[in-house]
Amino acid sequence: MVGGRKWKSICLIFPLLLTGCWDIKDIQDVNYLTSIGIDYKDHQFIVYLQLLDFSDVAKMETGKPLQPVPV
């Protein structure tokens, strides 16, 4: 009976020790899709995507990139 309680306690406590932010990504390193454009030309579809890069929106310590962000 005591061995069963220990096993249950270990099974309940062990997942709490494994939680954490191991796969966290900084918001300035992630691009978000803001708009999609689809064009049909010469029997082919052309897809345009516009991404929002938060490193361009937020104030940066290193400064802004010199070239504009391509669409």
PQR file of N, CA, C, O and H, with PARSE charges and radii, in Angstrom:
ATOM      1  N   MET A   1       0.824  -1.201   0.000 -0.4000 1.5000
ATOM      2  CA  MET A   1       0.000   0.000   0.000 -0.0000 2.0000
ATOM      3  C   MET A   1       0.864   1.260   0.000  0.5500 1.7000
ATOM      4  O   MET A   1       0.574   2.222  -0.710 -0.5500 1.4000
ATOM      5  N   VAL A   2       1.939   1.241   0.813 -0.4000 1.5000
ATOM      6  CA  VAL A   2       2.815   2.404   0.896 -0.0000 2.0000
ATOM      7  C   VAL A   2       3.548   2.601  -0.425  0.5500 1.7000
ATOM      8  O   VAL A   2       3.739   3.735  -0.866 -0.5500 1.4000
ATOM      9  H   VAL A   2       2.174   0.459   1.389  0.4000 1.0000
ATOM     10  N   GLY A   3       3.960   1.503  -1.060 -0.4000 1.5000
ATOM     11  CA  GLY A   3       4.643   1.599  -2.345 -0.0000 2.0000
ATOM     12  C   GLY A   3       3.740   2.204  -3.412  0.5500 1.7000
ATOM     13  O   GLY A   3       4.224   2.921  -4.288 -0.5500 1.4000
ATOM     14  H   GLY A   3       3.805   0.582  -0.701  0.4000 1.0000
ATOM     15  N   GLY A   4       2.445   1.932  -3.357 -0.4000 1.5000
ATOM     16  CA  GLY A   4       1.492   2.499  -4.302 -0.0000 2.0000
ATOM     17  C   GLY A   4       1.341   4.001  -4.125  0.5500 1.7000
ATOM     18  O   GLY A   4       1.182   4.728  -5.105 -0.5500 1.4000
ATOM     19  H   GLY A   4       2.052   1.349  -2.645  0.4000 1.0000
ATOM     20  N   ARG A   5       1.387   4.469  -2.890 -0.4000 1.5000
ATOM     21  CA  ARG A   5       1.298   5.911  -2.621 -0.0000 2.0000
ATOM     22  C   ARG A   5       2.532   6.637  -3.135  0.5500 1.7000
ATOM     23  O   ARG A   5       2.437   7.725  -3.703 -0.5500 1.4000
ATOM     24  H   ARG A   5       1.516   3.878  -2.094  0.4000 1.0000
ATOM     25  N   LYS A   6       3.696   6.018  -2.927 -0.4000 1.5000
ATOM     26  CA  LYS A   6       4.926   6.634  -3.425 -0.0000 2.0000
ATOM     27  C   LYS A   6       4.880   6.753  -4.949  0.5500 1.7000
ATOM     28  O   LYS A   6       5.238   7.787  -5.514 -0.5500 1.4000
ATOM     29  H   LYS A   6       3.774   5.134  -2.466  0.4000 1.0000
ATOM     30  N   TRP A   7       4.441   5.698  -5.590 -0.4000 1.5000
ATOM     31  CA  TRP A   7       4.370   5.688  -7.056 -0.0000 2.0000
ATOM     32  C   TRP A   7       3.402   6.756  -7.561  0.5500 1.7000
ATOM     33  O   TRP A   7       3.705   7.464  -8.522 -0.5500 1.4000
ATOM     34  H   TRP A   7       4.151   4.859  -5.130  0.4000 1.0000
ATOM     35  N   LYS A   8       2.252   6.874  -6.925 -0.4000 1.5000
ATOM     36  CA  LYS A   8       1.275   7.896  -7.323 -0.0000 2.0000
ATOM     37  C   LYS A   8       1.818   9.295  -7.069  0.5500 1.7000
ATOM     38  O   LYS A   8       1.605  10.197  -7.879 -0.5500 1.4000
ATOM     39  H   LYS A   8       2.006   6.299  -6.144  0.4000 1.0000
ATOM     40  N   SER A   9       2.520   9.488  -5.952 -0.4000 1.5000
ATOM     41  CA  SER A   9       3.105  10.801  -5.652 -0.0000 2.0000
ATOM     42  C   SER A   9       4.153  11.180  -6.686  0.5500 1.7000
ATOM     43  O   SER A   9       4.211  12.324  -7.138 -0.5500 1.4000
ATOM     44  H   SER A   9       2.694   8.755  -5.294  0.4000 1.0000
ATOM     45  N   ILE A  10       4.978  10.211  -7.054 -0.4000 1.5000
ATOM     46  CA  ILE A  10       6.009  10.477  -8.063 -0.0000 2.0000
ATOM     47  C   ILE A  10       5.353  10.816  -9.401  0.5500 1.7000
ATOM     48  O   ILE A  10       5.798  11.728 -10.098 -0.5500 1.4000
ATOM     49  H   ILE A  10       4.931   9.282  -6.686  0.4000 1.0000
ATOM     50  N   CYS A  11       4.301  10.087  -9.759 -0.4000 1.5000
ATOM     51  CA  CYS A  11       3.615  10.340 -11.033 -0.0000 2.0000
ATOM     52  C   CYS A  11       2.928  11.699 -11.047  0.5500 1.7000
ATOM     53  O   CYS A  11       2.771  12.290 -12.115 -0.5500 1.4000
ATOM     54  H   CYS A  11       3.939   9.346  -9.193  0.4000 1.0000
ATOM     55  N   LEU A  12       2.520  12.202  -9.907 -0.4000 1.5000
ATOM     56  CA  LEU A  12       1.879  13.518  -9.846 -0.0000 2.0000
ATOM     57  C   LEU A  12       2.895  14.649  -9.794  0.5500 1.7000
ATOM     58  O   LEU A  12       2.646  15.715 -10.358 -0.5500 1.4000
ATOM     59  H   LEU A  12       2.647  11.722  -9.040  0.4000 1.0000
ATOM     60  N   ILE A  13       4.029  14.449  -9.136 -0.4000 1.5000
ATOM     61  CA  ILE A  13       5.031  15.508  -8.984 -0.0000 2.0000
ATOM     62  C   ILE A  13       5.949  15.599 -10.202  0.5500 1.7000
ATOM     63  O   ILE A  13       6.362  16.698 -10.573 -0.5500 1.4000
ATOM     64  H   ILE A  13       4.230  13.584  -8.678  0.4000 1.0000
ATOM     65  N   PHE A  14       6.269  14.498 -10.816 -0.4000 1.5000
ATOM     66  CA  PHE A  14       7.211  14.477 -11.941 -0.0000 2.0000
ATOM     67  C   PHE A  14       6.824  15.410 -13.091  0.5500 1.7000
ATOM     68  O   PHE A  14       7.695  16.123 -13.589 -0.5500 1.4000
ATOM     69  H   PHE A  14       5.933  13.605 -10.515  0.4000 1.0000
ATOM     70  N   PRO A  15       5.547  15.446 -13.545 -0.5600 1.5000
ATOM     71  CA  PRO A  15       5.206  16.378 -14.624  0.2800 2.0000
ATOM     72  C   PRO A  15       5.393  17.847 -14.245  0.5500 1.7000
ATOM     73  O   PRO A  15       5.652  18.671 -15.122 -0.5500 1.4000
ATOM     74  N   LEU A  16       5.270  18.190 -12.977 -0.4000 1.5000
ATOM     75  CA  LEU A  16       5.501  19.574 -12.557 -0.0000 2.0000
ATOM     76  C   LEU A  16       6.965  19.975 -12.714  0.5500 1.7000
ATOM     77  O   LEU A  16       7.265  21.141 -12.973 -0.5500 1.4000
ATOM     78  H   LEU A  16       5.060  17.520 -12.265  0.4000 1.0000
ATOM     79  N   LEU A  17       7.864  19.028 -12.563 -0.4000 1.5000
ATOM     80  CA  LEU A  17       9.281  19.317 -12.722 -0.0000 2.0000
ATOM     81  C   LEU A  17       9.680  19.467 -14.188  0.5500 1.7000
ATOM     82  O   LEU A  17      10.710  20.070 -14.490 -0.5500 1.4000
ATOM     83  H   LEU A  17       7.621  18.081 -12.353  0.4000 1.0000
ATOM     84  N   LEU A  18       8.890  18.934 -15.082 -0.4000 1.5000
ATOM     85  CA  LEU A  18       9.223  18.980 -16.508 -0.0000 2.0000
ATOM     86  C   LEU A  18       8.683  20.220 -17.214  0.5500 1.7000
ATOM     87  O   LEU A  18       9.039  20.468 -18.366 -0.5500 1.4000
ATOM     88  H   LEU A  18       8.054  18.444 -14.836  0.4000 1.0000
ATOM     89  N   THR A  19       7.847  20.990 -16.565 -0.4000 1.5000
ATOM     90  CA  THR A  19       7.278  22.166 -17.218 -0.0000 2.0000
ATOM     91  C   THR A  19       8.316  23.267 -17.286  0.5500 1.7000
ATOM     92  O   THR A  19       9.235  23.326 -16.469 -0.5500 1.4000
ATOM     93  H   THR A  19       7.558  20.788 -15.629  0.4000 1.0000
ATOM     94  N   GLY A  20       8.161  24.136 -18.266 -0.4000 1.5000
ATOM     95  CA  GLY A  20       9.083  25.254 -18.419 -0.0000 2.0000
ATOM     96  C   GLY A  20       8.924  25.889 -19.775  0.5500 1.7000
ATOM     97  O   GLY A  20       8.087  25.471 -20.575 -0.5500 1.4000
ATOM     98  H   GLY A  20       7.415  24.089 -18.931  0.4000 1.0000
ATOM     99  N   CYS A  21       9.714  26.883 -20.029 -0.4000 1.5000
ATOM    100  CA  CYS A  21       9.662  27.628 -21.287 -0.0000 2.0000
ATOM    101  C   CYS A  21      10.879  27.277 -22.132  0.5500 1.7000
ATOM    102  O   CYS A  21      11.682  28.151 -22.458 -0.5500 1.4000
ATOM    103  H   CYS A  21      10.394  27.223 -19.379  0.4000 1.0000
ATOM    104  N   TRP A  22      11.019  26.028 -22.481 -0.4000 1.5000
ATOM    105  CA  TRP A  22      12.184  25.588 -23.235 -0.0000 2.0000
ATOM    106  C   TRP A  22      12.118  25.998 -24.687  0.5500 1.7000
ATOM    107  O   TRP A  22      13.154  26.260 -25.297 -0.5500 1.4000
ATOM    108  H   TRP A  22      10.367  25.318 -22.216  0.4000 1.0000
ATOM    109  N   ASP A  23      10.932  26.060 -25.255 -0.4000 1.5000
ATOM    110  CA  ASP A  23      10.797  26.353 -26.675 -0.0000 2.0000
ATOM    111  C   ASP A  23      10.204  27.749 -26.888  0.5500 1.7000
ATOM    112  O   ASP A  23       9.435  27.957 -27.827 -0.5500 1.4000
ATOM    113  H   ASP A  23      10.090  25.847 -24.759  0.4000 1.0000
ATOM    114  N   ILE A  24      10.551  28.688 -26.037 -0.4000 1.5000
ATOM    115  CA  ILE A  24      10.015  30.038 -26.151 -0.0000 2.0000
ATOM    116  C   ILE A  24      10.751  30.785 -27.267  0.5500 1.7000
ATOM    117  O   ILE A  24      11.959  30.625 -27.443 -0.5500 1.4000
ATOM    118  H   ILE A  24      11.176  28.519 -25.275  0.4000 1.0000
ATOM    119  N   LYS A  25      10.020  31.587 -28.002 -0.4000 1.5000
ATOM    120  CA  LYS A  25      10.606  32.397 -29.070 -0.0000 2.0000
ATOM    121  C   LYS A  25      10.326  33.861 -28.765  0.5500 1.7000
ATOM    122  O   LYS A  25       9.220  34.218 -28.359 -0.5500 1.4000
ATOM    123  H   LYS A  25       9.039  31.717 -27.859  0.4000 1.0000
ATOM    124  N   ASP A  26      11.323  34.699 -28.960 -0.4000 1.5000
ATOM    125  CA  ASP A  26      11.138  36.128 -28.757 -0.0000 2.0000
ATOM    126  C   ASP A  26      10.258  36.691 -29.861  0.5500 1.7000
ATOM    127  O   ASP A  26      10.308  36.235 -31.003 -0.5500 1.4000
ATOM    128  H   ASP A  26      12.222  34.409 -29.290  0.4000 1.0000
ATOM    129  N   ILE A  27       9.452  37.684 -29.513 -0.4000 1.5000
ATOM    130  CA  ILE A  27       8.488  38.221 -30.472 -0.0000 2.0000
ATOM    131  C   ILE A  27       9.184  38.916 -31.642  0.5500 1.7000
ATOM    132  O   ILE A  27       8.627  38.973 -32.738 -0.5500 1.4000
ATOM    133  H   ILE A  27       9.411  38.055 -28.585  0.4000 1.0000
ATOM    134  N   GLN A  28      10.394  39.445 -31.429 -0.4000 1.5000
ATOM    135  CA  GLN A  28      11.090  40.103 -32.529 -0.0000 2.0000
ATOM    136  C   GLN A  28      11.699  39.107 -33.506  0.5500 1.7000
ATOM    137  O   GLN A  28      12.161  39.502 -34.577 -0.5500 1.4000
ATOM    138  H   GLN A  28      10.847  39.398 -30.538  0.4000 1.0000
ATOM    139  N   ASP A  29      11.707  37.821 -33.158 -0.4000 1.5000
ATOM    140  CA  ASP A  29      12.247  36.799 -34.047 -0.0000 2.0000
ATOM    141  C   ASP A  29      11.169  36.071 -34.845  0.5500 1.7000
ATOM    142  O   ASP A  29      11.478  35.138 -35.586 -0.5500 1.4000
ATOM    143  H   ASP A  29      11.332  37.500 -32.288  0.4000 1.0000
ATOM    144  N   VAL A  30       9.906  36.483 -34.705 -0.4000 1.5000
ATOM    145  CA  VAL A  30       8.790  35.802 -35.358 -0.0000 2.0000
ATOM    146  C   VAL A  30       8.129  36.767 -36.339  0.5500 1.7000
ATOM    147  O   VAL A  30       7.899  37.930 -36.009 -0.5500 1.4000
ATOM    148  H   VAL A  30       9.654  37.241 -34.103  0.4000 1.0000
ATOM    149  N   ASN A  31       7.824  36.288 -37.537 -0.4000 1.5000
ATOM    150  CA  ASN A  31       7.088  37.071 -38.529 -0.0000 2.0000
ATOM    151  C   ASN A  31       5.644  36.598 -38.561  0.5500 1.7000
ATOM    152  O   ASN A  31       5.369  35.401 -38.478 -0.5500 1.4000
ATOM    153  H   ASN A  31       8.011  35.343 -37.805  0.4000 1.0000
ATOM    154  N   TYR A  32       4.720  37.554 -38.682 -0.4000 1.5000
ATOM    155  CA  TYR A  32       3.300  37.233 -38.717 -0.0000 2.0000
ATOM    156  C   TYR A  32       2.714  37.635 -40.067  0.5500 1.7000
ATOM    157  O   TYR A  32       2.995  38.719 -40.578 -0.5500 1.4000
ATOM    158  H   TYR A  32       4.943  38.526 -38.749  0.4000 1.0000
ATOM    159  N   LEU A  33       1.910  36.764 -40.627 -0.4000 1.5000
ATOM    160  CA  LEU A  33       1.251  37.014 -41.904 -0.0000 2.0000
ATOM    161  C   LEU A  33       0.101  38.000 -41.686  0.5500 1.7000
ATOM    162  O   LEU A  33      -0.795  37.748 -40.881 -0.5500 1.4000
ATOM    163  H   LEU A  33       1.682  35.883 -40.212  0.4000 1.0000
ATOM    164  N   THR A  34       0.134  39.131 -42.411 -0.4000 1.5000
ATOM    165  CA  THR A  34      -0.910  40.140 -42.240 -0.0000 2.0000
ATOM    166  C   THR A  34      -1.847  40.227 -43.431  0.5500 1.7000
ATOM    167  O   THR A  34      -3.009  40.598 -43.266 -0.5500 1.4000
ATOM    168  H   THR A  34       0.863  39.336 -43.064  0.4000 1.0000
ATOM    169  N   SER A  35      -1.380  39.899 -44.619 -0.4000 1.5000
ATOM    170  CA  SER A  35      -2.269  39.956 -45.776 -0.0000 2.0000
ATOM    171  C   SER A  35      -1.790  38.991 -46.858  0.5500 1.7000
ATOM    172  O   SER A  35      -0.611  38.650 -46.950 -0.5500 1.4000
ATOM    173  H   SER A  35      -0.436  39.597 -44.754  0.4000 1.0000
ATOM    174  N   ILE A  36      -2.765  38.563 -47.678 -0.4000 1.5000
ATOM    175  CA  ILE A  36      -2.507  37.645 -48.784 -0.0000 2.0000
ATOM    176  C   ILE A  36      -3.112  38.248 -50.041  0.5500 1.7000
ATOM    177  O   ILE A  36      -4.251  38.716 -50.026 -0.5500 1.4000
ATOM    178  H   ILE A  36      -3.723  38.840 -47.603  0.4000 1.0000
ATOM    179  N   GLY A  37      -2.355  38.238 -51.123 -0.4000 1.5000
ATOM    180  CA  GLY A  37      -2.868  38.684 -52.413 -0.0000 2.0000
ATOM    181  C   GLY A  37      -2.669  37.586 -53.440  0.5500 1.7000
ATOM    182  O   GLY A  37      -1.605  36.971 -53.506 -0.5500 1.4000
ATOM    183  H   GLY A  37      -1.430  37.858 -51.135  0.4000 1.0000
ATOM    184  N   ILE A  38      -3.694  37.341 -54.239 -0.4000 1.5000
ATOM    185  CA  ILE A  38      -3.626  36.305 -55.279 -0.0000 2.0000
ATOM    186  C   ILE A  38      -3.903  36.966 -56.616  0.5500 1.7000
ATOM    187  O   ILE A  38      -4.895  37.677 -56.781 -0.5500 1.4000
ATOM    188  H   ILE A  38      -4.558  37.840 -54.185  0.4000 1.0000
ATOM    189  N   ASP A  39      -3.016  36.723 -57.564 -0.4000 1.5000
ATOM    190  CA  ASP A  39      -3.141  37.302 -58.897 -0.0000 2.0000
ATOM    191  C   ASP A  39      -3.089  36.166 -59.913  0.5500 1.7000
ATOM    192  O   ASP A  39      -2.401  35.167 -59.704 -0.5500 1.4000
ATOM    193  H   ASP A  39      -2.211  36.146 -57.429  0.4000 1.0000
ATOM    194  N   TYR A  40      -3.820  36.323 -61.013 -0.4000 1.5000
ATOM    195  CA  TYR A  40      -3.829  35.325 -62.090 -0.0000 2.0000
ATOM    196  C   TYR A  40      -3.295  35.985 -63.341  0.5500 1.7000
ATOM    197  O   TYR A  40      -3.913  36.908 -63.873 -0.5500 1.4000
ATOM    198  H   TYR A  40      -4.379  37.135 -61.183  0.4000 1.0000
ATOM    199  N   LYS A  41      -2.149  35.519 -63.818 -0.4000 1.5000
ATOM    200  CA  LYS A  41      -1.505  36.126 -64.976 -0.0000 2.0000
ATOM    201  C   LYS A  41      -0.846  35.031 -65.805  0.5500 1.7000
ATOM    202  O   LYS A  41      -0.126  34.190 -65.268 -0.5500 1.4000
ATOM    203  H   LYS A  41      -1.647  34.769 -63.387  0.4000 1.0000
ATOM    204  N   ASP A  42      -1.089  35.041 -67.095 -0.4000 1.5000
ATOM    205  CA  ASP A  42      -0.508  34.067 -68.028 -0.0000 2.0000
ATOM    206  C   ASP A  42      -0.791  32.623 -67.602  0.5500 1.7000
ATOM    207  O   ASP A  42       0.101  31.776 -67.621 -0.5500 1.4000
ATOM    208  H   ASP A  42      -1.674  35.725 -67.532  0.4000 1.0000
ATOM    209  N   HIS A  43      -2.029  32.359 -67.224 -0.4000 1.5000
ATOM    210  CA  HIS A  43      -2.478  31.023 -66.833 -0.0000 2.0000
ATOM    211  C   HIS A  43      -1.729  30.475 -65.626  0.5500 1.7000
ATOM    212  O   HIS A  43      -1.587  29.261 -65.482 -0.5500 1.4000
ATOM    213  H   HIS A  43      -2.754  33.048 -67.209  0.4000 1.0000
ATOM    214  N   GLN A  44      -1.249  31.362 -64.760 -0.4000 1.5000
ATOM    215  CA  GLN A  44      -0.574  30.957 -63.523 -0.0000 2.0000
ATOM    216  C   GLN A  44      -1.065  31.837 -62.381  0.5500 1.7000
ATOM    217  O   GLN A  44      -1.360  33.018 -62.566 -0.5500 1.4000
ATOM    218  H   GLN A  44      -1.364  32.348 -64.877  0.4000 1.0000
ATOM    219  N   PHE A  45      -1.144  31.251 -61.225 -0.4000 1.5000
ATOM    220  CA  PHE A  45      -1.483  32.009 -60.037 -0.0000 2.0000
ATOM    221  C   PHE A  45      -0.208  32.543 -59.404  0.5500 1.7000
ATOM    222  O   PHE A  45       0.783  31.824 -59.277 -0.5500 1.4000
ATOM    223  H   PHE A  45      -0.904  30.291 -61.075  0.4000 1.0000
ATOM    224  N   ILE A  46      -0.242  33.807 -59.009 -0.4000 1.5000
ATOM    225  CA  ILE A  46       0.866  34.439 -58.296 -0.0000 2.0000
ATOM    226  C   ILE A  46       0.332  34.825 -56.921  0.5500 1.7000
ATOM    227  O   ILE A  46      -0.684  35.513 -56.813 -0.5500 1.4000
ATOM    228  H   ILE A  46      -1.047  34.391 -59.112  0.4000 1.0000
ATOM    229  N   VAL A  47       1.009  34.386 -55.891 -0.4000 1.5000
ATOM    230  CA  VAL A  47       0.575  34.645 -54.525 -0.0000 2.0000
ATOM    231  C   VAL A  47       1.554  35.619 -53.882  0.5500 1.7000
ATOM    232  O   VAL A  47       2.765  35.406 -53.918 -0.5500 1.4000
ATOM    233  H   VAL A  47       1.834  33.827 -55.979  0.4000 1.0000
ATOM    234  N   TYR A  48       1.022  36.694 -53.290 -0.4000 1.5000
ATOM    235  CA  TYR A  48       1.808  37.678 -52.575 -0.0000 2.0000
ATOM    236  C   TYR A  48       1.452  37.593 -51.097  0.5500 1.7000
ATOM    237  O   TYR A  48       0.277  37.526 -50.736 -0.5500 1.4000
ATOM    238  H   TYR A  48       0.037  36.867 -53.261  0.4000 1.0000
ATOM    239  N   LEU A  49       2.459  37.595 -50.258 -0.4000 1.5000
ATOM    240  CA  LEU A  49       2.255  37.567 -48.817 -0.0000 2.0000
ATOM    241  C   LEU A  49       2.933  38.781 -48.196  0.5500 1.7000
ATOM    242  O   LEU A  49       4.046  39.145 -48.576 -0.5500 1.4000
ATOM    243  H   LEU A  49       3.414  37.649 -50.551  0.4000 1.0000
ATOM    244  N   GLN A  50       2.262  39.396 -47.251 -0.4000 1.5000
ATOM    245  CA  GLN A  50       2.873  40.499 -46.520 -0.0000 2.0000
ATOM    246  C   GLN A  50       3.018  40.073 -45.070  0.5500 1.7000
ATOM    247  O   GLN A  50       2.055  39.653 -44.428 -0.5500 1.4000
ATOM    248  H   GLN A  50       1.358  39.101 -46.943  0.4000 1.0000
ATOM    249  N   LEU A  51       4.238  40.188 -44.569 -0.4000 1.5000
ATOM    250  CA  LEU A  51       4.538  39.751 -43.216 -0.0000 2.0000
ATOM    251  C   LEU A  51       4.823  40.960 -42.333  0.5500 1.7000
ATOM    252  O   LEU A  51       5.389  41.956 -42.785 -0.5500 1.4000
ATOM    253  H   LEU A  51       5.020  40.529 -45.091  0.4000 1.0000
ATOM    254  N   LEU A  52       4.427  40.860 -41.083 -0.4000 1.5000
ATOM    255  CA  LEU A  52       4.721  41.886 -40.097 -0.0000 2.0000
ATOM    256  C   LEU A  52       5.873  41.385 -39.241  0.5500 1.7000
ATOM    257  O   LEU A  52       5.794  40.321 -38.627 -0.5500 1.4000
ATOM    258  H   LEU A  52       3.967  40.051 -40.715  0.4000 1.0000
ATOM    259  N   ASP A  53       6.926  42.156 -39.211 -0.4000 1.5000
ATOM    260  CA  ASP A  53       8.107  41.825 -38.434 -0.0000 2.0000
ATOM    261  C   ASP A  53       8.171  42.800 -37.259  0.5500 1.7000
ATOM    262  O   ASP A  53       8.364  43.998 -37.466 -0.5500 1.4000
ATOM    263  H   ASP A  53       6.990  43.021 -39.710  0.4000 1.0000
ATOM    264  N   PHE A  54       8.014  42.315 -36.051 -0.4000 1.5000
ATOM    265  CA  PHE A  54       7.950  43.191 -34.895 -0.0000 2.0000
ATOM    266  C   PHE A  54       9.273  43.875 -34.598  0.5500 1.7000
ATOM    267  O   PHE A  54       9.294  44.845 -33.840 -0.5500 1.4000
ATOM    268  H   PHE A  54       7.857  41.342 -35.883  0.4000 1.0000
ATOM    269  N   SER A  55      10.358  43.416 -35.156 -0.4000 1.5000
ATOM    270  CA  SER A  55      11.624  44.119 -34.940 -0.0000 2.0000
ATOM    271  C   SER A  55      11.620  45.459 -35.660  0.5500 1.7000
ATOM    272  O   SER A  55      12.371  46.357 -35.280 -0.5500 1.4000
ATOM    273  H   SER A  55      10.341  42.628 -35.772  0.4000 1.0000
ATOM    274  N   ASP A  56      10.786  45.619 -36.701 -0.4000 1.5000
ATOM    275  CA  ASP A  56      10.662  46.906 -37.375 -0.0000 2.0000
ATOM    276  C   ASP A  56       9.709  47.840 -36.642  0.5500 1.7000
ATOM    277  O   ASP A  56       9.833  49.059 -36.759 -0.5500 1.4000
ATOM    278  H   ASP A  56      10.176  44.889 -37.010  0.4000 1.0000
ATOM    279  N   VAL A  57       8.770  47.296 -35.896 -0.4000 1.5000
ATOM    280  CA  VAL A  57       7.777  48.092 -35.196 -0.0000 2.0000
ATOM    281  C   VAL A  57       8.317  48.582 -33.866  0.5500 1.7000
ATOM    282  O   VAL A  57       8.139  49.749 -33.514 -0.5500 1.4000
ATOM    283  H   VAL A  57       8.670  46.306 -35.801  0.4000 1.0000
ATOM    284  N   ALA A  58       8.963  47.718 -33.137 -0.4000 1.5000
ATOM    285  CA  ALA A  58       9.438  48.048 -31.798 -0.0000 2.0000
ATOM    286  C   ALA A  58      10.731  48.853 -31.859  0.5500 1.7000
ATOM    287  O   ALA A  58      11.452  48.824 -32.856 -0.5500 1.4000
ATOM    288  H   ALA A  58       9.108  46.771 -33.423  0.4000 1.0000
ATOM    289  N   LYS A  59      11.007  49.562 -30.790 -0.4000 1.5000
ATOM    290  CA  LYS A  59      12.243  50.317 -30.682 -0.0000 2.0000
ATOM    291  C   LYS A  59      13.385  49.337 -30.432  0.5500 1.7000
ATOM    292  O   LYS A  59      13.302  48.477 -29.555 -0.5500 1.4000
ATOM    293  H   LYS A  59      10.421  49.586 -29.980  0.4000 1.0000
ATOM    294  N   MET A  60      14.445  49.481 -31.211 -0.4000 1.5000
ATOM    295  CA  MET A  60      15.574  48.555 -31.085 -0.0000 2.0000
ATOM    296  C   MET A  60      16.789  49.301 -30.572  0.5500 1.7000
ATOM    297  O   MET A  60      16.960  50.487 -30.854 -0.5500 1.4000
ATOM    298  H   MET A  60      14.513  50.180 -31.923  0.4000 1.0000
ATOM    299  N   GLU A  61      17.624  48.618 -29.829 -0.4000 1.5000
ATOM    300  CA  GLU A  61      18.847  49.222 -29.332 -0.0000 2.0000
ATOM    301  C   GLU A  61      19.897  49.338 -30.429  0.5500 1.7000
ATOM    302  O   GLU A  61      20.713  50.260 -30.411 -0.5500 1.4000
ATOM    303  H   GLU A  61      17.485  47.655 -29.601  0.4000 1.0000
ATOM    304  N   THR A  62      19.884  48.411 -31.382 -0.4000 1.5000
ATOM    305  CA  THR A  62      20.910  48.405 -32.425 -0.0000 2.0000
ATOM    306  C   THR A  62      20.540  49.275 -33.611  0.5500 1.7000
ATOM    307  O   THR A  62      21.378  49.492 -34.486 -0.5500 1.4000
ATOM    308  H   THR A  62      19.222  47.662 -31.396  0.4000 1.0000
ATOM    309  N   GLY A  63      19.331  49.776 -33.672 -0.4000 1.5000
ATOM    310  CA  GLY A  63      18.914  50.602 -34.790 -0.0000 2.0000
ATOM    311  C   GLY A  63      18.106  49.830 -35.806  0.5500 1.7000
ATOM    312  O   GLY A  63      18.069  48.599 -35.784 -0.5500 1.4000
ATOM    313  H   GLY A  63      18.651  49.600 -32.961  0.4000 1.0000
ATOM    314  N   LYS A  64      17.454  50.565 -36.706 -0.4000 1.5000
ATOM    315  CA  LYS A  64      16.623  49.956 -37.738 -0.0000 2.0000
ATOM    316  C   LYS A  64      17.474  49.520 -38.921  0.5500 1.7000
ATOM    317  O   LYS A  64      18.530  50.098 -39.176 -0.5500 1.4000
ATOM    318  H   LYS A  64      17.484  51.564 -36.724  0.4000 1.0000
ATOM    319  N   PRO A  65      17.017  48.500 -39.646 -0.5600 1.5000
ATOM    320  CA  PRO A  65      17.730  48.154 -40.872  0.2800 2.0000
ATOM    321  C   PRO A  65      17.600  49.271 -41.905  0.5500 1.7000
ATOM    322  O   PRO A  65      16.599  49.987 -41.938 -0.5500 1.4000
ATOM    323  N   LEU A  66      18.611  49.409 -42.737 -0.4000 1.5000
ATOM    324  CA  LEU A  66      18.625  50.507 -43.703 -0.0000 2.0000
ATOM    325  C   LEU A  66      17.686  50.264 -44.879  0.5500 1.7000
ATOM    326  O   LEU A  66      17.086  51.213 -45.384 -0.5500 1.4000
ATOM    327  H   LEU A  66      19.424  48.827 -42.711  0.4000 1.0000
ATOM    328  N   GLN A  67      17.544  49.029 -45.324 -0.4000 1.5000
ATOM    329  CA  GLN A  67      16.674  48.743 -46.460 -0.0000 2.0000
ATOM    330  C   GLN A  67      15.241  48.480 -45.974  0.5500 1.7000
ATOM    331  O   GLN A  67      15.039  47.944 -44.885 -0.5500 1.4000
ATOM    332  H   GLN A  67      18.031  48.258 -44.913  0.4000 1.0000
ATOM    333  N   PRO A  68      14.246  48.865 -46.793 -0.5600 1.5000
ATOM    334  CA  PRO A  68      12.862  48.602 -46.412  0.2800 2.0000
ATOM    335  C   PRO A  68      12.550  47.106 -46.473  0.5500 1.7000
ATOM    336  O   PRO A  68      13.198  46.350 -47.196 -0.5500 1.4000
ATOM    337  N   VAL A  69      11.558  46.704 -45.709 -0.4000 1.5000
ATOM    338  CA  VAL A  69      11.164  45.303 -45.663 -0.0000 2.0000
ATOM    339  C   VAL A  69      10.448  44.943 -46.958  0.5500 1.7000
ATOM    340  O   VAL A  69       9.489  45.622 -47.327 -0.5500 1.4000
ATOM    341  H   VAL A  69      11.031  47.318 -45.121  0.4000 1.0000
ATOM    342  N   PRO A  70      10.887  43.883 -47.672 -0.5600 1.5000
ATOM    343  CA  PRO A  70      10.227  43.522 -48.936  0.2800 2.0000
ATOM    344  C   PRO A  70       8.860  42.899 -48.700  0.5500 1.7000
ATOM    345  O   PRO A  70       8.605  42.282 -47.665 -0.5500 1.4000
ATOM    346  N   VAL A  71       7.998  43.075 -49.677 -0.4000 1.5000
ATOM    347  CA  VAL A  71       6.656  42.468 -49.618 -0.0000 2.0000
ATOM    348  C   VAL A  71       6.724  41.132 -50.321  0.5500 1.7000
ATOM    349  O   VAL A  71       5.719  40.427 -50.406 -0.5500 1.4000
ATOM    350  H   VAL A  71       8.205  43.576 -50.517  0.4000 1.0000
TER
END
